[in-house]
């Protein structure tokens, strides 16, 4: 019960509160949203909450260019 209460408080409730904030931000302009990894997985994670809200998500491709000397 102890860990579950903390997950609800520190992750899941915050995730749910962030959805309207995220929706407002992305309505205004293209937006990059960066969060800690713990907020992403599971049915109460931001990814699933956004999908349930009707958004289509896709991973971004990136590359890191390292300058050699």
PDB file of C-alpha atoms in Angstrom:
ATOM      1  CA  UNK A   1       0.000   0.000   0.000  1.00  0.00           C
ATOM      2  CA  UNK A   2       2.832   2.430   0.771  1.00  0.00           C
ATOM      3  CA  UNK A   3       4.376   2.485  -2.705  1.00  0.00           C
ATOM      4  CA  UNK A   4       0.986   2.556  -4.405  1.00  0.00           C
ATOM      5  CA  UNK A   5       0.008   5.696  -2.502  1.00  0.00           C
ATOM      6  CA  UNK A   6       3.195   7.426  -3.627  1.00  0.00           C
ATOM      7  CA  UNK A   7       2.678   6.361  -7.247  1.00  0.00           C
ATOM      8  CA  UNK A   8      -0.814   7.853  -7.183  1.00  0.00           C
ATOM      9  CA  UNK A   9       0.399  11.073  -5.564  1.00  0.00           C
ATOM     10  CA  UNK A  10       3.653  11.674  -7.418  1.00  0.00           C
ATOM     11  CA  UNK A  11       2.917  10.157 -10.813  1.00  0.00           C
ATOM     12  CA  UNK A  12      -0.660   9.348 -11.692  1.00  0.00           C
ATOM     13  CA  UNK A  13      -2.438  12.393 -10.252  1.00  0.00           C
ATOM     14  CA  UNK A  14       0.201  14.669 -11.742  1.00  0.00           C
ATOM     15  CA  UNK A  15      -0.095  12.932 -15.112  1.00  0.00           C
ATOM     16  CA  UNK A  16      -3.870  13.447 -15.138  1.00  0.00           C
ATOM     17  CA  UNK A  17      -3.468  17.127 -14.234  1.00  0.00           C
ATOM     18  CA  UNK A  18      -0.899  17.613 -17.004  1.00  0.00           C
ATOM     19  CA  UNK A  19      -3.179  16.454 -19.823  1.00  0.00           C
ATOM     20  CA  UNK A  20      -5.194  19.717 -20.045  1.00  0.00           C
ATOM     21  CA  UNK A  21      -1.976  21.730 -19.722  1.00  0.00           C
ATOM     22  CA  UNK A  22      -0.376  19.742 -22.543  1.00  0.00           C
ATOM     23  CA  UNK A  23      -3.501  20.072 -24.699  1.00  0.00           C
ATOM     24  CA  UNK A  24      -3.503  23.848 -24.242  1.00  0.00           C
ATOM     25  CA  UNK A  25       0.190  24.099 -25.131  1.00  0.00           C
ATOM     26  CA  UNK A  26      -0.063  22.000 -28.286  1.00  0.00           C
ATOM     27  CA  UNK A  27      -3.138  23.907 -29.475  1.00  0.00           C
ATOM     28  CA  UNK A  28      -1.137  27.132 -29.441  1.00  0.00           C
ATOM     29  CA  UNK A  29       1.957  25.977 -31.333  1.00  0.00           C
ATOM     30  CA  UNK A  30       4.173  22.979 -32.102  1.00  0.00           C
ATOM     31  CA  UNK A  31       5.476  21.796 -28.761  1.00  0.00           C
ATOM     32  CA  UNK A  32       8.162  19.465 -27.454  1.00  0.00           C
ATOM     33  CA  UNK A  33       7.211  17.977 -24.110  1.00  0.00           C
ATOM     34  CA  UNK A  34       9.952  16.475 -21.975  1.00  0.00           C
ATOM     35  CA  UNK A  35       9.130  14.560 -18.801  1.00  0.00           C
ATOM     36  CA  UNK A  36      10.871  12.092 -16.565  1.00  0.00           C
ATOM     37  CA  UNK A  37      10.751   8.496 -17.765  1.00  0.00           C
ATOM     38  CA  UNK A  38       8.588   7.363 -14.835  1.00  0.00           C
ATOM     39  CA  UNK A  39       5.680   9.465 -16.181  1.00  0.00           C
ATOM     40  CA  UNK A  40       5.501   7.582 -19.480  1.00  0.00           C
ATOM     41  CA  UNK A  41       4.629   3.868 -19.032  1.00  0.00           C
ATOM     42  CA  UNK A  42       1.429   2.138 -18.015  1.00  0.00           C
ATOM     43  CA  UNK A  43      -2.281   2.795 -18.338  1.00  0.00           C
ATOM     44  CA  UNK A  44      -1.980   5.927 -16.196  1.00  0.00           C
ATOM     45  CA  UNK A  45       1.176   7.124 -17.961  1.00  0.00           C
ATOM     46  CA  UNK A  46       1.195  10.209 -20.145  1.00  0.00           C
ATOM     47  CA  UNK A  47       1.495   8.205 -23.354  1.00  0.00           C
ATOM     48  CA  UNK A  48      -1.704   6.238 -22.743  1.00  0.00           C
ATOM     49  CA  UNK A  49      -3.544   9.253 -21.349  1.00  0.00           C
ATOM     50  CA  UNK A  50      -2.793  11.213 -24.516  1.00  0.00           C
ATOM     51  CA  UNK A  51      -3.789   8.278 -26.735  1.00  0.00           C
ATOM     52  CA  UNK A  52      -7.069   7.943 -24.787  1.00  0.00           C
ATOM     53  CA  UNK A  53      -7.626  11.678 -25.344  1.00  0.00           C
ATOM     54  CA  UNK A  54      -7.459  11.017 -29.096  1.00  0.00           C
ATOM     55  CA  UNK A  55      -3.888  12.008 -29.912  1.00  0.00           C
ATOM     56  CA  UNK A  56      -1.715  10.021 -32.258  1.00  0.00           C
ATOM     57  CA  UNK A  57       1.838   9.774 -30.939  1.00  0.00           C
ATOM     58  CA  UNK A  58       4.985   8.752 -32.737  1.00  0.00           C
ATOM     59  CA  UNK A  59       8.590   8.600 -31.573  1.00  0.00           C
ATOM     60  CA  UNK A  60      10.985  11.245 -32.795  1.00  0.00           C
ATOM     61  CA  UNK A  61      14.070  10.161 -34.657  1.00  0.00           C
ATOM     62  CA  UNK A  62      17.241  11.777 -33.483  1.00  0.00           C
ATOM     63  CA  UNK A  63      20.918  11.478 -34.019  1.00  0.00           C
ATOM     64  CA  UNK A  64      23.777  12.663 -31.948  1.00  0.00           C
ATOM     65  CA  UNK A  65      26.690  14.015 -33.867  1.00  0.00           C
ATOM     66  CA  UNK A  66      29.896  13.848 -31.950  1.00  0.00           C
ATOM     67  CA  UNK A  67      32.754  16.026 -33.080  1.00  0.00           C
ATOM     68  CA  UNK A  68      36.046  14.174 -33.214  1.00  0.00           C
ATOM     69  CA  UNK A  69      39.354  15.876 -32.750  1.00  0.00           C
TER      70      UNK A  69
END
